[in-house]
mmCIF file of C-alpha atoms and ligand atoms in Angstrom:
data_model
loop_
_atom_site.group_PDB
_atom_site.id
_atom_site.type_symbol
_atom_site.label_atom_id
_atom_site.label_comp_id
_atom_site.label_asym_id
_atom_site.label_seq_id
_atom_site.Cartn_x
_atom_site.Cartn_y
_atom_site.Cartn_z
ATOM 1 C CA MET A 33 83.980 -10.510 -66.088
ATOM 2 C CA ASP A 34 81.370 -7.723 -67.219
ATOM 3 C CA LEU A 35 77.811 -8.748 -65.700
ATOM 4 C CA ARG A 36 75.420 -8.740 -68.939
ATOM 5 C CA SER A 37 72.211 -9.053 -66.920
ATOM 6 C CA MET A 38 71.089 -8.622 -63.490
ATOM 7 C CA LEU A 39 67.846 -10.273 -62.794
ATOM 8 C CA PHE A 40 65.904 -8.665 -59.873
ATOM 9 C CA VAL A 41 64.196 -11.045 -57.841
ATOM 10 C CA PRO A 42 61.688 -10.045 -54.729
ATOM 11 C CA GLY A 43 63.554 -11.753 -51.867
ATOM 12 C CA ASP A 44 60.187 -13.059 -50.238
ATOM 13 C CA SER A 45 58.997 -15.123 -53.175
ATOM 14 C CA GLU A 46 59.660 -18.807 -53.188
ATOM 15 C CA ARG A 47 58.798 -19.349 -56.756
ATOM 16 C CA LYS A 48 60.850 -16.497 -58.353
ATOM 17 C CA LEU A 49 63.968 -17.530 -56.306
ATOM 18 C CA ALA A 50 63.589 -20.999 -57.852
ATOM 19 C CA LYS A 51 62.917 -19.592 -61.262
ATOM 20 C CA GLY A 52 65.832 -17.259 -61.519
ATOM 21 C CA GLU A 53 68.386 -19.898 -60.911
ATOM 22 C CA SER A 54 67.619 -21.525 -64.152
ATOM 23 C CA CYS A 55 67.283 -18.096 -66.193
ATOM 24 C CA GLY A 56 70.925 -17.795 -67.421
ATOM 25 C CA ALA A 57 71.059 -14.263 -65.836
ATOM 26 C CA ASP A 58 74.874 -13.374 -64.996
ATOM 27 C CA ALA A 59 73.470 -12.072 -61.685
ATOM 28 C CA LEU A 60 70.912 -12.426 -59.413
ATOM 29 C CA VAL A 61 70.016 -9.270 -57.495
ATOM 30 C CA LEU A 62 67.955 -10.632 -54.515
ATOM 31 C CA ASP A 63 65.646 -7.817 -53.621
ATOM 32 C CA LEU A 64 64.973 -6.354 -50.057
ATOM 33 C CA GLU A 65 63.949 -3.008 -50.818
ATOM 34 C CA ASP A 66 60.748 -2.090 -53.622
ATOM 35 C CA SER A 67 59.604 -5.332 -54.465
ATOM 36 C CA VAL A 68 59.232 -6.410 -50.810
ATOM 37 C CA PRO A 69 56.106 -5.061 -48.956
ATOM 38 C CA GLY A 70 57.008 -3.601 -45.739
ATOM 39 C CA ASP A 71 55.356 -6.196 -43.522
ATOM 40 C CA ARG A 72 57.412 -9.115 -45.170
ATOM 41 C CA ILE A 73 60.895 -7.477 -44.716
ATOM 42 C CA ALA A 74 61.687 -9.771 -42.085
ATOM 43 C CA VAL A 75 60.457 -12.892 -43.991
ATOM 44 C CA ALA A 76 62.674 -11.923 -47.024
ATOM 45 C CA ARG A 77 65.689 -11.266 -45.334
ATOM 46 C CA SER A 78 65.874 -14.719 -43.935
ATOM 47 C CA MET A 79 64.717 -16.038 -47.064
ATOM 48 C CA VAL A 80 67.473 -14.272 -48.736
ATOM 49 C CA ARG A 81 70.146 -15.520 -46.340
ATOM 50 C CA GLU A 82 68.605 -19.097 -47.056
ATOM 51 C CA TYR A 83 69.171 -18.842 -50.578
ATOM 52 C CA LEU A 84 72.913 -17.919 -50.390
ATOM 53 C CA GLY A 85 73.915 -20.154 -47.800
ATOM 54 C CA SER A 86 72.154 -22.810 -49.962
ATOM 55 C CA HIS A 87 74.025 -21.421 -53.128
ATOM 56 C CA ARG A 88 77.453 -21.465 -52.374
ATOM 57 C CA ASP A 89 78.602 -22.652 -56.074
ATOM 58 C CA ARG A 90 78.503 -18.895 -57.672
ATOM 59 C CA SER A 91 80.772 -20.205 -61.004
ATOM 60 C CA HIS A 92 77.590 -19.741 -63.398
ATOM 61 C CA GLN A 93 75.501 -17.147 -61.452
ATOM 62 C CA GLN A 94 76.483 -14.603 -59.095
ATOM 63 C CA LEU A 95 73.953 -13.725 -56.309
ATOM 64 C CA TRP A 96 73.640 -9.762 -55.076
ATOM 65 C CA VAL A 97 71.460 -8.497 -52.685
ATOM 66 C CA ARG A 98 69.622 -5.176 -52.794
ATOM 67 C CA ILE A 99 69.364 -3.761 -49.582
ATOM 68 C CA ASN A 100 67.159 -0.536 -48.081
ATOM 69 C CA PRO A 101 68.820 3.043 -48.492
ATOM 70 C CA LEU A 102 70.803 4.070 -46.115
ATOM 71 C CA SER A 103 68.646 6.991 -45.242
ATOM 72 C CA THR A 104 66.161 4.052 -44.087
ATOM 73 C CA ASP A 105 66.509 2.432 -40.364
ATOM 74 C CA LYS A 106 66.205 -0.935 -42.780
ATOM 75 C CA ALA A 107 69.866 -0.972 -44.400
ATOM 76 C CA LEU A 108 71.990 -1.905 -41.396
ATOM 77 C CA ALA A 109 69.613 -4.860 -40.132
ATOM 78 C CA ASP A 110 69.542 -6.077 -44.068
ATOM 79 C CA LEU A 111 73.234 -6.094 -44.069
ATOM 80 C CA ALA A 112 73.503 -7.863 -40.776
ATOM 81 C CA ALA A 113 70.810 -10.478 -41.883
ATOM 82 C CA ILE A 114 72.506 -11.165 -44.706
ATOM 83 C CA THR A 115 76.022 -10.793 -44.919
ATOM 84 C CA GLY A 116 76.986 -14.200 -43.377
ATOM 85 C CA GLY A 117 75.314 -16.120 -46.904
ATOM 86 C CA ALA A 118 78.503 -14.012 -48.591
ATOM 87 C CA PRO A 119 76.759 -12.407 -51.172
ATOM 88 C CA ASP A 120 79.011 -11.597 -54.333
ATOM 89 C CA GLY A 121 77.733 -7.974 -53.822
ATOM 90 C CA ILE A 122 75.253 -5.430 -52.521
ATOM 91 C CA MET A 123 73.345 -3.058 -54.843
ATOM 92 C CA LEU A 124 72.980 0.341 -53.000
ATOM 93 C CA PRO A 125 69.667 2.043 -53.950
ATOM 94 C CA LYS A 126 69.193 5.774 -53.903
ATOM 95 C CA ALA A 127 73.197 6.557 -53.384
ATOM 96 C CA ASP A 128 73.831 10.603 -53.338
ATOM 97 C CA SER A 129 77.646 10.238 -53.326
ATOM 98 C CA GLY A 130 80.542 8.083 -53.523
ATOM 99 C CA ALA A 131 80.498 8.750 -49.982
ATOM 100 C CA ASP A 132 77.771 6.304 -49.264
ATOM 101 C CA VAL A 133 79.802 3.633 -51.180
ATOM 102 C CA VAL A 134 82.353 4.069 -48.054
ATOM 103 C CA VAL A 135 79.976 3.754 -45.469
ATOM 104 C CA ALA A 136 78.275 0.716 -46.875
ATOM 105 C CA GLY A 137 81.686 -0.546 -47.249
ATOM 106 C CA HIS A 138 82.640 0.344 -43.514
ATOM 107 C CA TYR A 139 79.483 -1.597 -42.242
ATOM 108 C CA LEU A 140 80.376 -4.434 -44.472
ATOM 109 C CA SER A 141 83.989 -4.655 -43.122
ATOM 110 C CA ALA A 142 82.453 -5.178 -39.477
ATOM 111 C CA LEU A 143 80.283 -7.649 -41.017
ATOM 112 C CA GLU A 144 82.795 -9.433 -43.138
ATOM 113 C CA VAL A 145 85.171 -10.014 -39.610
ATOM 114 C CA ARG A 146 82.203 -10.966 -37.729
ATOM 115 C CA GLU A 147 81.342 -13.760 -39.996
ATOM 116 C CA GLY A 148 84.870 -14.773 -40.970
ATOM 117 C CA LEU A 149 84.726 -13.744 -44.447
ATOM 118 C CA GLN A 150 87.678 -12.128 -46.323
ATOM 119 C CA GLU A 151 87.509 -8.400 -45.582
ATOM 120 C CA GLY A 152 86.278 -6.387 -48.786
ATOM 121 C CA SER A 153 85.152 -9.329 -50.447
ATOM 122 C CA ILE A 154 81.726 -8.016 -50.862
ATOM 123 C CA ARG A 155 81.282 -5.743 -53.872
ATOM 124 C CA ILE A 156 78.926 -2.692 -54.242
ATOM 125 C CA PHE A 157 76.978 -1.312 -57.168
ATOM 126 C CA ALA A 158 75.635 1.819 -56.838
ATOM 127 C CA VAL A 159 72.323 2.985 -58.058
ATOM 128 C CA ALA A 160 73.564 6.528 -58.765
ATOM 129 C CA THR A 161 70.815 8.611 -59.954
ATOM 130 C CA GLU A 162 67.701 7.736 -57.646
ATOM 131 C CA THR A 163 68.117 11.281 -55.514
ATOM 132 C CA ALA A 164 68.351 14.898 -56.412
ATOM 133 C CA PRO A 165 71.718 15.730 -55.086
ATOM 134 C CA ALA A 166 72.991 12.405 -56.792
ATOM 135 C CA LEU A 167 72.887 14.124 -59.998
ATOM 136 C CA PHE A 168 75.352 16.467 -58.850
ATOM 137 C CA ALA A 169 77.992 13.954 -57.775
ATOM 138 C CA LEU A 170 78.303 11.326 -60.444
ATOM 139 C CA GLY A 171 82.136 12.200 -60.551
ATOM 140 C CA THR A 172 82.545 11.392 -56.883
ATOM 141 C CA PHE A 173 82.366 7.631 -57.322
ATOM 142 C CA ALA A 174 85.914 7.360 -59.140
ATOM 143 C CA GLY A 175 88.446 6.342 -56.415
ATOM 144 C CA CYS A 176 85.409 6.071 -53.526
ATOM 145 C CA SER A 177 85.939 2.487 -52.560
ATOM 146 C CA PRO A 178 88.127 -0.608 -54.197
ATOM 147 C CA ARG A 179 84.572 -2.166 -53.287
ATOM 148 C CA LEU A 180 82.794 -0.464 -56.057
ATOM 149 C CA ALA A 181 82.159 -2.778 -59.048
ATOM 150 C CA GLY A 182 79.379 -0.817 -61.000
ATOM 151 C CA MET A 183 76.823 1.969 -61.304
ATOM 152 C CA THR A 184 73.752 1.997 -62.471
ATOM 153 C CA TRP A 185 70.834 4.469 -63.023
ATOM 154 C CA GLY A 186 67.211 4.507 -62.573
ATOM 155 C CA ALA A 187 64.106 7.006 -64.061
ATOM 156 C CA GLU A 188 61.448 5.976 -62.149
ATOM 157 C CA ASP A 189 62.788 6.655 -58.305
ATOM 158 C CA LEU A 190 64.376 9.817 -60.059
ATOM 159 C CA SER A 191 61.268 11.318 -61.020
ATOM 160 C CA ALA A 192 59.353 10.834 -57.601
ATOM 161 C CA ALA A 193 62.109 12.660 -55.810
ATOM 162 C CA LEU A 194 61.772 15.645 -58.452
ATOM 163 C CA GLY A 195 58.201 15.877 -58.029
ATOM 164 C CA ALA A 196 57.593 15.203 -61.614
ATOM 165 C CA ALA A 197 54.025 14.163 -62.442
ATOM 166 C CA THR A 198 55.855 11.587 -65.174
ATOM 167 C CA ASN A 199 59.496 11.144 -66.579
ATOM 168 C CA ARG A 200 58.357 10.737 -70.297
ATOM 169 C CA ASP A 201 57.164 13.392 -73.096
ATOM 170 C CA GLU A 202 54.256 13.795 -75.290
ATOM 171 C CA LYS A 203 56.076 11.374 -77.870
ATOM 172 C CA GLY A 204 56.986 9.019 -74.978
ATOM 173 C CA GLU A 205 60.412 9.596 -74.973
ATOM 174 C CA LEU A 206 62.360 9.880 -71.625
ATOM 175 C CA GLU A 207 62.589 13.632 -70.903
ATOM 176 C CA PHE A 208 65.960 15.367 -70.832
ATOM 177 C CA THR A 209 66.631 15.308 -67.349
ATOM 178 C CA TYR A 210 66.713 11.552 -67.287
ATOM 179 C CA ARG A 211 68.686 11.127 -70.405
ATOM 180 C CA LEU A 212 70.954 13.253 -68.822
ATOM 181 C CA ALA A 213 71.126 11.094 -65.679
ATOM 182 C CA ARG A 214 71.879 8.083 -67.966
ATOM 183 C CA SER A 215 74.726 9.480 -69.589
ATOM 184 C CA LEU A 216 76.259 11.094 -66.422
ATOM 185 C CA CYS A 217 75.969 7.473 -65.215
ATOM 186 C CA LEU A 218 77.816 6.064 -67.731
ATOM 187 C CA ALA A 219 80.657 8.792 -67.870
ATOM 188 C CA GLY A 220 80.466 8.221 -63.856
ATOM 189 C CA ALA A 221 81.030 4.766 -63.996
ATOM 190 C CA VAL A 222 83.642 4.812 -66.529
ATOM 191 C CA ALA A 223 85.536 7.712 -64.584
ATOM 192 C CA ALA A 224 85.476 5.237 -61.730
ATOM 193 C CA GLY A 225 86.682 2.382 -63.892
ATOM 194 C CA VAL A 226 83.741 0.258 -63.111
ATOM 195 C CA GLN A 227 81.070 -1.415 -64.869
ATOM 196 C CA PRO A 228 77.931 0.803 -66.497
ATOM 197 C CA LEU A 229 74.853 -0.787 -66.089
ATOM 198 C CA ASP A 230 71.353 0.281 -68.087
ATOM 199 C CA THR A 231 68.177 0.672 -66.265
ATOM 200 C CA VAL A 232 65.202 -1.611 -66.418
ATOM 201 C CA PHE A 233 62.978 -1.976 -69.170
ATOM 202 C CA VAL A 234 59.645 -2.216 -67.530
ATOM 203 C CA ASP A 235 57.334 -3.384 -70.499
ATOM 204 C CA PHE A 236 58.613 -6.807 -69.991
ATOM 205 C CA ARG A 237 56.150 -8.289 -72.683
ATOM 206 C CA ASP A 238 57.675 -5.968 -75.372
ATOM 207 C CA SER A 239 60.673 -8.221 -76.402
ATOM 208 C CA GLU A 240 61.408 -6.040 -79.294
ATOM 209 C CA GLY A 241 61.379 -2.755 -77.180
ATOM 210 C CA LEU A 242 64.043 -4.355 -74.892
ATOM 211 C CA ARG A 243 65.990 -5.766 -78.101
ATOM 212 C CA ALA A 244 66.165 -2.210 -79.292
ATOM 213 C CA GLU A 245 66.628 -0.447 -75.911
ATOM 214 C CA SER A 246 69.556 -2.728 -74.991
ATOM 215 C CA ARG A 247 71.421 -2.664 -78.327
ATOM 216 C CA ALA A 248 71.187 0.941 -78.035
ATOM 217 C CA ALA A 249 72.494 0.703 -74.414
ATOM 218 C CA ALA A 250 75.428 -1.647 -75.622
ATOM 219 C CA ARG A 251 76.431 0.982 -78.185
ATOM 220 C CA ALA A 252 76.405 3.751 -75.994
ATOM 221 C CA GLY A 253 78.976 2.160 -73.682
ATOM 222 C CA PHE A 254 76.869 0.077 -71.222
ATOM 223 C CA THR A 255 78.231 -3.342 -70.718
ATOM 224 C CA GLY A 256 74.806 -4.686 -69.254
ATOM 225 C CA LYS A 257 71.051 -4.186 -68.548
ATOM 226 C CA ILE A 258 69.203 -4.808 -65.510
ATOM 227 C CA ALA A 259 66.474 -7.413 -65.874
ATOM 228 C CA ILE A 260 62.933 -7.616 -63.790
ATOM 229 C CA HIS A 261 61.792 -10.789 -65.637
ATOM 230 C CA PRO A 262 63.412 -14.310 -66.825
ATOM 231 C CA ASP A 263 62.300 -13.535 -70.250
ATOM 232 C CA GLN A 264 64.106 -10.590 -70.656
ATOM 233 C CA VAL A 265 67.647 -12.163 -69.792
ATOM 234 C CA PRO A 266 68.306 -14.152 -73.032
ATOM 235 C CA ILE A 267 67.459 -10.884 -75.148
ATOM 236 C CA ILE A 268 69.838 -8.932 -72.689
ATOM 237 C CA ASN A 269 72.500 -11.409 -72.792
ATOM 238 C CA GLU A 270 72.461 -11.673 -76.533
ATOM 239 C CA ALA A 271 72.625 -7.726 -76.663
ATOM 240 C CA PHE A 272 75.718 -7.368 -74.694
ATOM 241 C CA THR A 273 77.547 -10.218 -76.202
ATOM 242 C CA PRO A 274 79.452 -9.502 -79.266
ATOM 243 C CA SER A 275 78.316 -10.849 -82.407
ATOM 244 C CA THR A 276 80.063 -13.137 -85.050
ATOM 245 C CA ALA A 277 79.985 -10.330 -87.368
ATOM 246 C CA GLU A 278 81.293 -7.797 -84.698
ATOM 247 C CA ILE A 279 84.080 -10.231 -83.509
ATOM 248 C CA ALA A 280 85.328 -10.639 -87.224
ATOM 249 C CA HIS A 281 85.318 -6.993 -88.071
ATOM 250 C CA ALA A 282 87.243 -6.307 -84.775
ATOM 251 C CA ARG A 283 90.218 -9.231 -85.528
ATOM 252 C CA ARG A 284 90.349 -7.383 -89.167
ATOM 253 C CA VAL A 285 90.910 -3.788 -87.424
ATOM 254 C CA VAL A 286 93.403 -5.389 -85.000
ATOM 255 C CA GLU A 287 95.508 -7.274 -87.494
ATOM 256 C CA ALA A 288 95.538 -3.802 -89.655
ATOM 257 C CA PHE A 289 97.220 -2.368 -86.674
ATOM 258 C CA ALA A 290 99.414 -5.210 -86.517
ATOM 259 C CA ALA A 291 102.694 -3.727 -88.373
ATOM 260 C CA GLY A 292 102.695 -0.746 -85.484
ATOM 261 C CA ALA A 293 101.253 2.257 -87.620
ATOM 262 C CA GLY A 294 99.278 4.745 -85.297
ATOM 263 C CA THR A 295 96.798 5.357 -88.450
ATOM 264 C CA VAL A 296 95.673 2.707 -91.042
ATOM 265 C CA ALA A 297 93.524 2.210 -93.630
ATOM 266 C CA LEU A 298 90.906 -0.361 -93.558
ATOM 267 C CA ASP A 299 88.033 -0.759 -96.749
ATOM 268 C CA GLY A 300 88.832 2.962 -97.602
ATOM 269 C CA LYS A 301 88.164 4.421 -94.343
ATOM 270 C CA MET A 302 90.992 5.736 -91.796
ATOM 271 C CA LEU A 303 91.482 4.202 -88.229
ATOM 272 C CA ASP A 304 93.486 5.236 -85.314
ATOM 273 C CA MET A 305 93.523 4.826 -81.801
ATOM 274 C CA PRO A 306 89.930 4.867 -80.625
ATOM 275 C CA HIS A 307 89.328 2.268 -83.354
ATOM 276 C CA LEU A 308 91.944 -0.044 -82.069
ATOM 277 C CA LYS A 309 90.736 0.204 -78.361
ATOM 278 C CA GLN A 310 86.961 -0.263 -79.512
ATOM 279 C CA ALA A 311 88.192 -3.459 -81.791
ATOM 280 C CA GLN A 312 90.084 -4.678 -78.456
ATOM 281 C CA ARG A 313 87.394 -4.457 -76.201
ATOM 282 C CA ILE A 314 84.658 -6.416 -78.231
ATOM 283 C CA LEU A 315 87.491 -9.355 -78.577
ATOM 284 C CA SER A 316 88.008 -9.287 -74.587
ATOM 285 C CA ARG A 317 84.206 -9.633 -74.026
ATOM 286 C CA ALA A 318 83.654 -12.103 -76.517
ATOM 287 C CA ALA A 319 86.339 -13.915 -74.860
ATOM 288 C CA ALA A 320 84.715 -13.587 -71.391
ATOM 289 C CA ALA A 321 81.283 -14.486 -72.649
ATOM 290 C CA ARG A 322 82.643 -17.912 -74.022
HETATM 291 N N1 COA B 215 62.780 -13.302 -61.217
HETATM 292 C C1 COA B 215 62.363 -14.877 -61.131
HETATM 293 N N2 COA B 215 61.145 -15.028 -61.849
HETATM 294 C C2 COA B 215 60.022 -14.588 -62.045
HETATM 295 C C3 COA B 215 60.439 -12.983 -62.255
HETATM 296 C C4 COA B 215 61.575 -12.490 -61.590
HETATM 297 N N3 COA B 215 61.961 -11.206 -61.662
HETATM 298 N N4 COA B 215 59.449 -12.674 -62.538
HETATM 299 C C5 COA B 215 58.648 -13.625 -62.914
HETATM 300 N N5 COA B 215 58.961 -14.703 -62.713
HETATM 301 C C6 COA B 215 58.405 -16.055 -63.111
HETATM 302 C C7 COA B 215 57.178 -16.196 -62.290
HETATM 303 O O1 COA B 215 57.142 -16.638 -61.164
HETATM 304 C C8 COA B 215 56.599 -17.669 -63.478
HETATM 305 O O2 COA B 215 57.122 -18.461 -62.976
HETATM 306 P P1 COA B 215 56.201 -19.623 -62.297
HETATM 307 O O3 COA B 215 55.058 -19.538 -63.173
HETATM 308 O O4 COA B 215 57.007 -20.828 -61.770
HETATM 309 O O5 COA B 215 55.492 -18.908 -61.173
HETATM 310 C C9 COA B 215 57.505 -17.174 -64.517
HETATM 311 O O6 COA B 215 58.462 -16.307 -64.258
HETATM 312 C C10 COA B 215 56.292 -16.324 -65.515
HETATM 313 O O7 COA B 215 56.180 -14.778 -64.711
HETATM 314 P P2 COA B 215 54.937 -14.011 -65.492
HETATM 315 O O8 COA B 215 53.635 -14.726 -64.862
HETATM 316 O O9 COA B 215 55.062 -13.552 -66.806
HETATM 317 O O10 COA B 215 55.001 -12.773 -64.648
HETATM 318 P P3 COA B 215 54.437 -12.289 -63.187
HETATM 319 O O11 COA B 215 53.065 -11.711 -63.329
HETATM 320 O O12 COA B 215 54.317 -13.518 -62.327
HETATM 321 O O13 COA B 215 55.390 -11.298 -62.630
HETATM 322 C C11 COA B 215 56.513 -9.228 -62.320
HETATM 323 C C12 COA B 215 55.532 -10.057 -63.207
HETATM 324 C C13 COA B 215 56.789 -7.904 -62.811
HETATM 325 C C14 COA B 215 55.649 -9.109 -60.860
HETATM 326 C C15 COA B 215 57.687 -9.909 -61.996
HETATM 327 O O14 COA B 215 58.228 -9.978 -63.026
HETATM 328 C C16 COA B 215 58.617 -9.528 -60.711
HETATM 329 O O15 COA B 215 58.340 -9.276 -59.642
HETATM 330 N N6 COA B 215 59.764 -8.775 -61.193
HETATM 331 C C17 COA B 215 60.605 -8.343 -60.369
HETATM 332 C C18 COA B 215 60.249 -7.069 -59.670
HETATM 333 C C19 COA B 215 61.387 -6.347 -59.001
HETATM 334 O O16 COA B 215 62.125 -6.971 -58.310
HETATM 335 N N7 COA B 215 61.324 -5.164 -59.052
HETATM 336 C C20 COA B 215 62.313 -4.303 -58.512
HETATM 337 C C21 COA B 215 63.295 -3.836 -59.143
HETATM 338 S S1 COA B 215 62.963 -2.415 -60.537
HETATM 339 MG MG1 MG B 216 63.373 1.819 -56.706
#
């Protein structure tokens, strides 16, 4: 099932871990990277391990862990500390290409065997646009590993990596480079047959802004969005769940094609195969959200 909302929870915060559980997010991403201060990493690893162990039933909410980038000496220690908790998956930040997913997959294989887990059971979500080399490698995720479950993008770390003073133009819109990263991530994820997940909306008190951005992402083809605050979760879930009107229209489109024609007319408009595929996707997402 597609994950509509993945809520980031700082891995060293007891209160936030408790809150995340009840907020309705399809998945929590227990964070060991940027939201955890350097001197709290050991505490965070053991809290995350503990949380995973005490939340074995994942039927209502998946549990993922964001580890530190493979380019740091923290990544392996993160994995070694938390694999025993059998997370649903790992979020891999600052991935340069599909090759990084392969490396993380090898580490996971060794640790799964050590922990008596089924090999390959822990999936990977790549944060695929946070470094300069990554922008040239969005096509390398396709076929890289059966563990790959999704890809997401980020504009904050990329602007730091590129030496930019800001990622916004005078009007407050994302600069072309970051919109390019968004589009390449979307196409790269679809090419890989995995979920494209839209990035964070940092202004967490602006619910109208979040709603507009989430709807735009859903229209563009993203299947979900990262949340950083529990209040964002219901807005995101709604935006990525087909509405009653969308479902009704999709049913009519599917019915219009039922006789077997490749091109049909509905309400004075021509519909062909792409419209049928869109309608079928809406119906299967609606079924999954029930
Ligand atoms: N996960 C779970 N619970 C969260 C949360 C999150 N990401 N963000 C806030 N909460 C909880 C708070 O603890 C508080 O609950 P409490 O009163 O029981 O403690 C409640 O939701 C309301 O929070 P609020 O006071 O509005 O926000 P805040 O000032 O405590 O936190 C942030 C604001 C941005 C620091 C916080 O949302 C956060 O840490 N977000 C995640 C950051 C992150 O992981 N970044 C890395 C990925 S980009
Ligand atoms: Mg970051």
